[in-house]
Amino acid sequence: MSETTMEKIVSLCKRRGFIYQSSEIYGGLSGSWDYGPLGVELKNNIRNFWWREMTQLHDNIVGLDASILMHPKVWEASGHVSNFTDPLVDCKQCKSRFRADQIDLEAPCPTCGTKGSFTEPRNFNLMFTTHLGSIKDESSVVYLRPETAQGIYVDFKNVVQSSRVKVPFGIAQVGKAFRNEITTKNFIFRSVEFEQMEMQYFVKPGTDEKWFEYWKEQRMEFYKKMGIRADKLRWHQHGPDELAFYAKEAFDIQFLFPMGWQELEGVHNRTDYDLSQHQKFSGKDMTYLDQETQERFTPFVVETSAGLTRNVLMALSDAYEEQTLEDGDVRTVLHFHPAIAPIKVAVLPLVKKDGIAEYAEKLEKELREEFTTFYDQSGAIGRRYRRMDEIGTPYCITVDYQSLDDNTVTLRHRDSMEQERVELSKIAETIRSSMRSYKRV
Ligand code: GAP
């Protein structure tokens, strides 16, 4: 089995329409990416899988979709205006810019090789700014949100007052976030425009450590449920020098990406920091009254914060395999869990003539009501299977002459390449049940 490299993933993504460089015809824009026909399906499927898990399958978690642009005071209160910075150095010779914590300041400049050429580190705020309204001055500055979480804190009272939630409860949100990242290598891993899937769980002070443990466990289980191999996942605890300015305790779920172990999701104990700050800066009461005990308190927050676009890279990296088959042929296969596979079922007529194509087309139209399907009648059947393997389609149905006689079709399973003959009337249920019990081979 050959190694999965980032180059191979990038190449497959472009070739098969998962991900393209943004504005490619103009030379691209650093750290920005476009999700093509299959990429958008994969991203939507991961988002939906997360959303269902976090809202429908948990008690007391409701959704929110807050705006990207918020009142600038939000970011003063949250601490992002003063603290959300990276230390940067410039090479005085070639003007290249680096993160001071990611290079050896004693070594020569990686771009031009000049020794001792770096400036003193300066803090650089990662938030993008723009202006609201027609006048572009200090008073009209607004920020593109660098995390979705603040929308949840700011709407905390609205949610409590307008829905019947009681502490402990959570608010989940998926949406775009923006950071003016200086280092954007490694494909979509760190981009300037990305998506987050965040959930803030509001708990009574003193119970936060218990809930922190609960959410750590839940989040790790989530990835296993999504079909990610357990040996590619691990925990990393933040040391005191790594903790974000808002966190009392933080653990990252790391994934073994092609470039090594890297953060996929953070689970943070944010204490009452954010709600207290918003109370201070807005002058509005952000406390919670427990109706049963009549106790009033500022809830503590346990946050689970995953990158959706980073999840896409994880899913691709985990799924990718080049297999050498018995006949020496190499097949590229993406072992996506069926729940996130962009296309679930491909319908392939063995030949186009004698009514076989019509039979297959009719079947594909019926299955489309329930599954994301694809119809392909061109090329040798082996090549059509390979094309589906390469984009991670878990099931291929082949219609042949026998189908016309006895209303059976061939169901091929992507991972094992095993084929079974299934009665037409049972095909949907067979796929449904195989999806439910899916285990990667
Ligand atoms: N609300 C907490 C927060 O934003 P974070 O650790 O800065 O915490 C959470 O970000 C997750 O968002 C990360 O684990 C990562 O998956 C994703 N993320 C952060 N910056 C990113 C970037 N520049 N590009 C892609 N994903 C990013």
Short mmCIF file of C-alpha atoms and ligand atoms in Angstrom, two decimals:
data_model
loop_
_atom_site.label_atom_id
_atom_site.label_comp_id
_atom_site.label_asym_id
_atom_site.label_seq_id
_atom_site.Cartn_x
_atom_site.Cartn_y
_atom_site.Cartn_z
CA MET A 1 0.00 0.00 0.00
CA SER A 2 1.53 3.36 -0.97
CA GLU A 3 1.72 6.43 1.23
CA THR A 4 -1.07 9.01 1.25
CA THR A 5 0.54 12.35 0.49
CA MET A 6 -1.00 15.79 0.40
CA GLU A 7 -0.01 16.09 -3.28
CA LYS A 8 -2.08 13.01 -4.14
CA ILE A 9 -5.11 14.38 -2.27
CA VAL A 10 -4.82 17.82 -3.85
CA SER A 11 -4.52 16.26 -7.29
CA LEU A 12 -7.55 13.97 -6.81
CA CYS A 13 -9.58 16.88 -5.43
CA LYS A 14 -8.92 19.00 -8.47
CA ARG A 15 -9.28 16.15 -11.00
CA ARG A 16 -12.58 14.91 -9.66
CA GLY A 17 -14.17 18.21 -8.64
CA PHE A 18 -13.87 18.22 -4.85
CA ILE A 19 -11.79 21.36 -4.29
CA TYR A 20 -10.23 24.00 -6.54
CA GLN A 21 -7.99 26.92 -5.78
CA SER A 22 -10.04 30.11 -5.52
CA SER A 23 -9.75 32.53 -8.48
CA GLU A 24 -7.47 30.05 -10.20
CA ILE A 25 -7.63 31.74 -13.60
CA TYR A 26 -6.10 34.85 -11.98
CA GLY A 27 -3.32 32.90 -10.30
CA GLY A 28 -5.28 32.02 -7.17
CA LEU A 29 -5.80 33.78 -3.86
CA SER A 30 -3.69 32.62 -0.94
CA GLY A 31 -5.62 30.60 1.65
CA SER A 32 -8.94 30.59 -0.25
CA TRP A 33 -10.58 27.53 -1.77
CA ASP A 34 -13.67 26.63 -3.79
CA TYR A 35 -15.66 23.46 -3.18
CA GLY A 36 -16.64 21.81 -6.46
CA PRO A 37 -19.64 19.56 -7.21
CA LEU A 38 -18.40 16.65 -5.08
CA GLY A 39 -16.70 18.82 -2.45
CA VAL A 40 -19.86 20.72 -1.66
CA GLU A 41 -21.77 17.43 -1.24
CA LEU A 42 -19.06 16.08 1.08
CA LYS A 43 -18.98 19.28 3.13
CA ASN A 44 -22.79 19.41 3.36
CA ASN A 45 -22.90 15.77 4.44
CA ILE A 46 -20.34 16.34 7.22
CA ARG A 47 -22.22 19.44 8.34
CA ASN A 48 -25.52 17.55 8.39
CA PHE A 49 -23.95 14.61 10.22
CA TRP A 50 -22.61 16.98 12.90
CA TRP A 51 -25.86 18.95 13.08
CA ARG A 52 -27.98 15.84 13.55
CA GLU A 53 -25.60 14.47 16.15
CA MET A 54 -25.41 17.69 18.14
CA THR A 55 -29.03 18.85 17.95
CA GLN A 56 -31.43 15.98 17.20
CA LEU A 57 -29.50 13.24 18.99
CA HIS A 58 -28.77 15.22 22.16
CA ASP A 59 -31.18 16.56 24.74
CA ASN A 60 -31.34 20.30 25.17
CA ILE A 61 -29.32 21.56 22.24
CA VAL A 62 -30.87 24.11 19.92
CA GLY A 63 -29.54 25.71 16.75
CA LEU A 64 -28.67 29.24 15.75
CA ASP A 65 -27.52 31.02 12.61
CA ALA A 66 -26.08 34.37 13.65
CA SER A 67 -24.75 36.99 11.25
CA ILE A 68 -21.09 37.17 10.27
CA LEU A 69 -20.86 40.92 10.83
CA MET A 70 -21.56 41.93 14.42
CA HIS A 71 -21.34 45.11 16.47
CA PRO A 72 -17.62 45.94 16.85
CA LYS A 73 -18.01 46.06 20.64
CA VAL A 74 -18.57 42.29 20.55
CA TRP A 75 -14.92 41.81 19.65
CA GLU A 76 -13.70 44.28 22.23
CA ALA A 77 -15.69 42.46 24.89
CA SER A 78 -14.59 39.02 23.74
CA GLY A 79 -10.93 40.06 23.92
CA HIS A 80 -10.27 39.47 20.23
CA VAL A 81 -9.38 43.10 19.48
CA SER A 82 -6.56 43.09 22.01
CA ASN A 83 -5.62 39.40 22.26
CA PHE A 84 -6.34 37.59 19.00
CA THR A 85 -2.87 38.04 17.61
CA ASP A 86 0.05 36.07 16.20
CA PRO A 87 3.64 37.19 16.78
CA LEU A 88 5.18 37.98 13.38
CA VAL A 89 8.68 38.72 12.14
CA ASP A 90 9.78 40.13 8.77
CA CYS A 91 12.98 39.35 6.93
CA LYS A 92 14.66 42.76 6.51
CA GLN A 93 16.33 41.54 3.32
CA CYS A 94 13.51 39.97 1.26
CA LYS A 95 10.48 41.25 3.29
CA SER A 96 9.01 37.74 3.70
CA ARG A 97 6.79 37.46 6.77
CA PHE A 98 6.74 34.51 9.19
CA ARG A 99 5.11 33.50 12.43
CA ALA A 100 7.76 33.96 15.10
CA ASP A 101 6.56 30.84 16.92
CA GLN A 102 6.88 28.67 13.80
CA ILE A 103 10.45 29.39 12.68
CA ASP A 104 13.90 29.34 14.26
CA LEU A 105 14.80 33.02 14.63
CA GLU A 106 18.51 32.16 14.84
CA ALA A 107 18.44 30.28 11.50
CA PRO A 108 18.80 31.90 8.04
CA CYS A 109 15.62 33.25 6.41
CA PRO A 110 13.84 30.27 4.73
CA THR A 111 13.11 32.40 1.63
CA CYS A 112 16.38 34.22 0.85
CA GLY A 113 18.87 32.51 3.18
CA THR A 114 20.10 35.74 4.82
CA LYS A 115 21.34 35.24 8.39
CA GLY A 116 20.30 37.44 11.32
CA SER A 117 17.81 39.32 9.17
CA PHE A 118 14.62 39.10 11.23
CA THR A 119 12.85 42.05 12.81
CA GLU A 120 11.71 41.88 16.43
CA PRO A 121 8.39 39.95 16.74
CA ARG A 122 5.32 42.20 16.52
CA ASN A 123 1.78 41.21 17.36
CA PHE A 124 -0.50 41.10 14.34
CA ASN A 125 -4.29 40.89 14.78
CA LEU A 126 -5.87 38.07 12.79
CA MET A 127 -9.26 39.70 12.32
CA PHE A 128 -10.22 41.06 8.91
CA THR A 129 -11.86 44.46 8.98
CA THR A 130 -14.28 46.13 6.64
CA HIS A 131 -16.46 49.22 6.84
CA LEU A 132 -20.19 49.44 7.37
CA GLY A 133 -21.88 52.20 5.40
CA SER A 134 -20.41 54.63 2.93
CA ILE A 135 -17.90 56.42 5.17
CA LYS A 136 -14.62 54.60 5.60
CA ASP A 137 -13.18 55.80 8.88
CA GLU A 138 -12.46 54.42 12.35
CA SER A 139 -16.08 54.80 13.41
CA SER A 140 -17.39 52.51 10.64
CA VAL A 141 -14.98 49.59 11.19
CA VAL A 142 -16.60 46.17 11.55
CA TYR A 143 -14.92 42.77 11.73
CA LEU A 144 -15.46 39.53 9.84
CA ARG A 145 -16.01 37.11 12.71
CA PRO A 146 -12.94 35.00 13.56
CA GLU A 147 -15.11 32.42 15.41
CA THR A 148 -18.83 31.66 15.31
CA ALA A 149 -19.02 31.33 19.12
CA GLN A 150 -19.60 35.01 19.87
CA GLY A 151 -22.92 35.03 18.01
CA ILE A 152 -24.07 32.36 20.45
CA TYR A 153 -23.01 34.31 23.56
CA VAL A 154 -24.57 37.53 22.35
CA ASP A 155 -27.88 35.71 21.64
CA PHE A 156 -27.78 33.69 24.87
CA LYS A 157 -30.55 35.70 26.54
CA ASN A 158 -32.70 35.73 23.40
CA VAL A 159 -32.56 31.94 23.23
CA VAL A 160 -33.33 31.51 26.96
CA GLN A 161 -36.30 33.88 26.73
CA SER A 162 -37.73 32.60 23.45
CA SER A 163 -37.35 28.83 23.85
CA ARG A 164 -37.95 26.52 26.77
CA VAL A 165 -34.32 25.60 27.40
CA LYS A 166 -33.04 25.13 30.95
CA VAL A 167 -29.41 25.00 32.10
CA PRO A 168 -27.63 22.72 31.26
CA PHE A 169 -28.34 23.31 27.59
CA GLY A 170 -26.42 24.00 24.40
CA ILE A 171 -26.59 26.21 21.33
CA ALA A 172 -25.08 24.87 18.11
CA GLN A 173 -24.05 26.81 15.06
CA VAL A 174 -22.27 26.17 11.76
CA GLY A 175 -20.92 29.00 9.70
CA LYS A 176 -18.11 30.89 8.06
CA ALA A 177 -15.24 32.38 10.02
CA PHE A 178 -12.32 34.44 8.77
CA ARG A 179 -8.74 34.82 9.95
CA ASN A 180 -5.93 36.69 8.27
CA GLU A 181 -3.58 33.72 8.57
CA ILE A 182 0.00 34.26 7.45
CA THR A 183 0.87 30.59 7.06
CA THR A 184 -1.71 28.95 4.81
CA LYS A 185 0.18 25.95 3.44
CA ASN A 186 -1.20 22.37 3.60
CA PHE A 187 -4.15 22.83 1.25
CA ILE A 188 -7.41 23.65 3.06
CA PHE A 189 -5.99 22.86 6.53
CA ARG A 190 -5.49 26.51 7.48
CA SER A 191 -7.31 28.94 5.25
CA VAL A 192 -8.33 32.56 5.64
CA GLU A 193 -12.01 31.79 5.01
CA PHE A 194 -13.26 28.57 6.58
CA GLU A 195 -16.26 27.06 8.33
CA GLN A 196 -16.68 26.10 11.95
CA MET A 197 -19.14 23.77 13.66
CA GLU A 198 -19.37 25.05 17.22
CA MET A 199 -21.53 24.24 20.21
CA GLN A 200 -21.56 26.19 23.46
CA TYR A 201 -22.95 24.22 26.41
CA PHE A 202 -24.16 26.43 29.28
CA VAL A 203 -23.83 24.83 32.70
CA LYS A 204 -24.08 25.70 36.36
CA PRO A 205 -20.70 26.84 37.80
CA GLY A 206 -19.11 23.95 39.65
CA THR A 207 -20.51 21.37 37.21
CA ASP A 208 -18.28 22.57 34.36
CA GLU A 209 -15.53 20.00 34.90
CA LYS A 210 -18.02 17.13 34.80
CA TRP A 211 -19.55 18.45 31.56
CA PHE A 212 -16.10 19.04 30.12
CA GLU A 213 -15.33 15.33 30.54
CA TYR A 214 -18.72 14.41 29.08
CA TRP A 215 -18.17 16.49 25.94
CA LYS A 216 -14.63 15.25 25.47
CA GLU A 217 -15.94 11.72 25.34
CA GLN A 218 -18.87 12.59 23.08
CA ARG A 219 -16.73 14.41 20.56
CA MET A 220 -14.21 11.61 20.20
CA GLU A 221 -17.05 9.11 19.72
CA PHE A 222 -18.50 11.33 17.02
CA TYR A 223 -15.46 10.87 14.77
CA LYS A 224 -15.49 7.12 15.23
CA LYS A 225 -19.18 7.11 14.32
CA MET A 226 -18.29 9.06 11.18
CA GLY A 227 -16.05 6.14 10.25
CA ILE A 228 -12.68 7.73 11.04
CA ARG A 229 -10.09 5.15 12.10
CA ALA A 230 -9.44 5.30 15.84
CA ASP A 231 -5.65 5.02 15.49
CA LYS A 232 -5.61 8.27 13.48
CA LEU A 233 -7.15 10.23 16.36
CA ARG A 234 -5.64 11.30 19.68
CA TRP A 235 -5.94 13.89 22.44
CA HIS A 236 -3.60 16.78 23.02
CA GLN A 237 -3.92 18.79 26.23
CA HIS A 238 -3.05 22.48 26.04
CA GLY A 239 -0.21 23.48 28.34
CA PRO A 240 -0.38 26.86 30.15
CA ASP A 241 1.51 28.59 27.30
CA GLU A 242 -0.89 27.20 24.66
CA LEU A 243 -4.22 28.02 26.32
CA ALA A 244 -6.35 30.55 24.43
CA PHE A 245 -6.93 33.74 26.40
CA TYR A 246 -10.50 32.67 27.23
CA ALA A 247 -9.85 29.07 28.32
CA LYS A 248 -9.38 27.52 31.75
CA GLU A 249 -8.77 24.08 30.28
CA ALA A 250 -8.50 22.88 26.68
CA PHE A 251 -7.99 19.61 24.86
CA ASP A 252 -7.61 19.23 21.11
CA ILE A 253 -8.67 16.23 19.14
CA GLN A 254 -5.79 15.72 16.76
CA PHE A 255 -5.85 13.75 13.52
CA LEU A 256 -2.89 12.20 11.73
CA PHE A 257 -2.97 14.34 8.54
CA PRO A 258 -0.49 13.57 5.73
CA MET A 259 1.81 16.28 7.19
CA GLY A 260 1.57 14.85 10.74
CA TRP A 261 -0.57 15.14 13.87
CA GLN A 262 -2.57 18.37 13.86
CA GLU A 263 -5.58 19.89 15.58
CA LEU A 264 -9.00 18.97 14.25
CA GLU A 265 -11.27 20.19 17.02
CA GLY A 266 -10.91 21.96 20.35
CA VAL A 267 -12.91 21.27 23.51
CA HIS A 268 -12.61 24.27 25.81
CA ASN A 269 -13.76 25.20 29.28
CA ARG A 270 -14.42 28.92 28.68
CA THR A 271 -15.76 29.45 32.22
CA ASP A 272 -18.08 32.48 32.54
CA TYR A 273 -15.51 34.60 30.71
CA ASP A 274 -17.54 35.46 27.60
CA LEU A 275 -20.93 36.06 29.22
CA SER A 276 -19.31 38.18 31.96
CA GLN A 277 -17.42 40.23 29.42
CA HIS A 278 -20.58 40.86 27.38
CA GLN A 279 -22.43 41.84 30.54
CA LYS A 280 -19.63 44.30 31.35
CA PHE A 281 -19.38 45.83 27.87
CA SER A 282 -23.11 45.91 26.98
CA GLY A 283 -24.44 46.77 30.42
CA LYS A 284 -27.10 44.07 29.89
CA ASP A 285 -27.79 41.33 32.38
CA MET A 286 -26.38 38.04 31.08
CA THR A 287 -27.16 35.97 34.18
CA TYR A 288 -29.54 33.03 34.34
CA LEU A 289 -32.27 32.43 36.89
CA ASP A 290 -32.86 28.83 37.85
CA GLN A 291 -36.67 28.71 38.14
CA GLU A 292 -36.67 25.76 40.52
CA THR A 293 -34.07 26.88 43.03
CA GLN A 294 -34.43 30.63 42.39
CA GLU A 295 -30.62 30.80 42.18
CA ARG A 296 -29.16 33.39 39.84
CA PHE A 297 -25.75 32.79 38.27
CA THR A 298 -23.63 33.40 35.20
CA PRO A 299 -23.37 30.03 33.44
CA PHE A 300 -20.01 28.46 32.66
CA VAL A 301 -19.51 27.33 29.07
CA VAL A 302 -18.04 24.13 27.70
CA GLU A 303 -17.31 24.68 24.04
CA THR A 304 -16.80 22.10 21.31
CA SER A 305 -15.26 23.79 18.29
CA ALA A 306 -14.56 21.85 15.11
CA GLY A 307 -13.45 23.10 11.72
CA LEU A 308 -15.88 21.95 9.04
CA THR A 309 -13.46 22.57 6.20
CA ARG A 310 -10.70 20.92 8.25
CA ASN A 311 -13.06 17.98 8.73
CA VAL A 312 -13.32 17.74 4.94
CA LEU A 313 -9.53 17.44 4.71
CA MET A 314 -9.56 14.86 7.49
CA ALA A 315 -12.28 12.80 5.77
CA LEU A 316 -10.35 12.84 2.49
CA SER A 317 -7.03 11.98 4.17
CA ASP A 318 -8.51 9.14 6.18
CA ALA A 319 -10.46 7.74 3.24
CA TYR A 320 -7.70 7.83 0.61
CA GLU A 321 -6.06 4.56 -0.36
CA GLU A 322 -4.16 3.26 -3.37
CA GLN A 323 -4.60 -0.50 -3.50
CA THR A 324 -2.56 -2.85 -5.64
CA LEU A 325 -4.94 -5.56 -6.80
CA GLU A 326 -4.14 -9.19 -7.51
CA ASP A 327 -3.78 -8.53 -11.23
CA GLY A 328 -1.21 -5.79 -10.49
CA ASP A 329 -3.67 -3.01 -11.29
CA VAL A 330 -3.77 -0.08 -8.84
CA ARG A 331 -7.11 1.28 -7.75
CA THR A 332 -7.54 4.56 -5.92
CA VAL A 333 -10.40 4.34 -3.49
CA LEU A 334 -11.94 6.75 -0.98
CA HIS A 335 -13.36 4.73 1.91
CA PHE A 336 -15.89 7.34 3.01
CA HIS A 337 -18.49 6.27 5.51
CA PRO A 338 -21.73 6.07 3.43
CA ALA A 339 -23.25 8.82 5.59
CA ILE A 340 -20.77 11.37 4.25
CA ALA A 341 -20.07 9.97 0.77
CA PRO A 342 -20.99 12.59 -1.86
CA ILE A 343 -22.74 9.97 -4.00
CA LYS A 344 -24.25 6.93 -2.32
CA VAL A 345 -25.40 4.84 -5.27
CA ALA A 346 -24.28 4.67 -8.90
CA VAL A 347 -26.53 2.92 -11.40
CA LEU A 348 -24.66 1.42 -14.35
CA PRO A 349 -26.28 -0.39 -17.28
CA LEU A 350 -23.90 -3.08 -18.56
CA VAL A 351 -24.80 -2.14 -22.14
CA LYS A 352 -26.94 0.63 -23.57
CA LYS A 353 -29.05 -1.45 -25.95
CA ASP A 354 -32.04 -3.82 -25.70
CA GLY A 355 -33.83 -1.78 -23.06
CA ILE A 356 -31.10 -2.17 -20.44
CA ALA A 357 -30.28 1.57 -20.32
CA GLU A 358 -34.00 2.42 -19.94
CA TYR A 359 -34.36 -0.11 -17.11
CA ALA A 360 -31.32 1.38 -15.34
CA GLU A 361 -32.50 4.96 -15.84
CA LYS A 362 -35.89 4.13 -14.34
CA LEU A 363 -34.22 2.49 -11.35
CA GLU A 364 -31.91 5.46 -10.82
CA LYS A 365 -34.87 7.84 -10.85
CA GLU A 366 -36.66 5.77 -8.22
CA LEU A 367 -33.60 5.54 -5.94
CA ARG A 368 -32.94 9.28 -6.28
CA GLU A 369 -35.92 9.95 -4.03
CA GLU A 370 -33.97 8.47 -1.13
CA PHE A 371 -30.26 8.39 -2.01
CA THR A 372 -27.84 10.71 -3.80
CA THR A 373 -27.44 8.80 -7.04
CA PHE A 374 -25.41 8.94 -10.22
CA TYR A 375 -26.15 7.39 -13.59
CA ASP A 376 -23.25 6.39 -15.85
CA GLN A 377 -23.57 4.40 -19.07
CA SER A 378 -20.27 5.24 -20.78
CA GLY A 379 -17.13 3.10 -20.91
CA ALA A 380 -16.20 -0.41 -19.83
CA ILE A 381 -17.85 -1.52 -16.59
CA GLY A 382 -14.46 -1.95 -14.84
CA ARG A 383 -13.52 1.64 -15.61
CA ARG A 384 -16.89 2.87 -14.40
CA TYR A 385 -16.38 1.03 -11.08
CA ARG A 386 -12.92 2.63 -10.74
CA ARG A 387 -14.35 6.08 -11.34
CA MET A 388 -16.86 5.51 -8.56
CA ASP A 389 -14.20 4.05 -6.21
CA GLU A 390 -12.09 7.15 -6.71
CA ILE A 391 -14.85 9.46 -5.51
CA GLY A 392 -15.91 7.15 -2.68
CA THR A 393 -19.29 5.90 -3.94
CA PRO A 394 -20.08 2.98 -1.61
CA TYR A 395 -22.60 1.16 -3.85
CA CYS A 396 -22.76 0.46 -7.57
CA ILE A 397 -25.78 -1.25 -9.11
CA THR A 398 -25.30 -2.95 -12.44
CA VAL A 399 -28.22 -3.75 -14.69
CA ASP A 400 -27.71 -6.54 -17.27
CA TYR A 401 -29.66 -8.95 -19.49
CA GLN A 402 -30.57 -11.13 -16.52
CA SER A 403 -32.28 -8.12 -14.94
CA LEU A 404 -34.78 -8.05 -17.82
CA ASP A 405 -35.61 -11.72 -17.20
CA ASP A 406 -35.80 -12.00 -13.44
CA ASN A 407 -35.82 -8.44 -12.03
CA THR A 408 -32.55 -8.83 -10.15
CA VAL A 409 -29.55 -6.50 -10.28
CA THR A 410 -25.93 -6.72 -9.14
CA LEU A 411 -24.99 -4.73 -6.06
CA ARG A 412 -21.24 -4.06 -5.77
CA HIS A 413 -19.72 -2.96 -2.47
CA ARG A 414 -16.88 -0.43 -2.85
CA ASP A 415 -14.48 -1.54 -0.09
CA SER A 416 -14.60 -5.31 -0.57
CA MET A 417 -15.51 -5.13 -4.29
CA GLU A 418 -17.86 -8.02 -3.50
CA GLN A 419 -20.94 -8.38 -5.65
CA GLU A 420 -24.31 -9.82 -4.76
CA ARG A 421 -27.43 -10.44 -6.78
CA VAL A 422 -30.41 -8.63 -5.26
CA GLU A 423 -34.08 -8.61 -6.19
CA LEU A 424 -35.14 -5.23 -7.49
CA SER A 425 -37.88 -4.94 -4.87
CA LYS A 426 -35.28 -5.41 -2.10
CA ILE A 427 -32.50 -3.16 -3.42
CA ALA A 428 -33.36 -0.01 -1.41
CA GLU A 429 -33.68 -1.94 1.84
CA THR A 430 -30.43 -3.85 1.16
CA ILE A 431 -28.56 -0.55 0.69
CA ARG A 432 -30.25 1.02 3.71
CA SER A 433 -29.27 -1.87 5.94
CA SER A 434 -25.71 -2.01 4.58
CA MET A 435 -25.32 1.72 5.27
CA ARG A 436 -26.55 1.26 8.84
CA SER A 437 -24.07 -1.53 9.60
CA TYR A 438 -21.15 -0.13 7.56
CA LYS A 439 -17.65 -1.06 8.73
CA ARG A 440 -14.62 -0.09 6.69
CA VAL A 441 -12.84 -3.03 5.01
N1 GAP B 1 -14.32 29.20 19.24
C1 GAP B 1 -13.07 28.61 19.56
C2 GAP B 1 -12.15 28.59 18.43
O1 GAP B 1 -12.38 29.22 17.40
P1 GAP B 1 -9.91 27.55 17.60
O2 GAP B 1 -9.09 26.45 18.21
O3 GAP B 1 -9.24 28.82 17.26
O4 GAP B 1 -11.10 27.78 18.63
C3 GAP B 1 -11.46 25.86 16.39
O5 GAP B 1 -10.63 26.99 16.30
C4 GAP B 1 -11.34 25.00 15.16
O6 GAP B 1 -11.57 25.78 13.98
C5 GAP B 1 -9.95 24.40 14.97
O7 GAP B 1 -9.80 23.20 15.69
C6 GAP B 1 -9.92 24.16 13.47
O8 GAP B 1 -10.56 22.94 13.16
C7 GAP B 1 -10.77 25.30 12.93
N2 GAP B 1 -9.90 26.39 12.43
C8 GAP B 1 -9.35 27.38 13.15
N3 GAP B 1 -8.62 28.19 12.34
C9 GAP B 1 -8.74 27.69 11.09
C10 GAP B 1 -8.25 28.09 9.81
N4 GAP B 1 -7.50 29.16 9.66
N5 GAP B 1 -8.57 27.32 8.73
C11 GAP B 1 -9.35 26.23 8.86
N6 GAP B 1 -9.85 25.81 10.04
C12 GAP B 1 -9.56 26.53 11.14
#
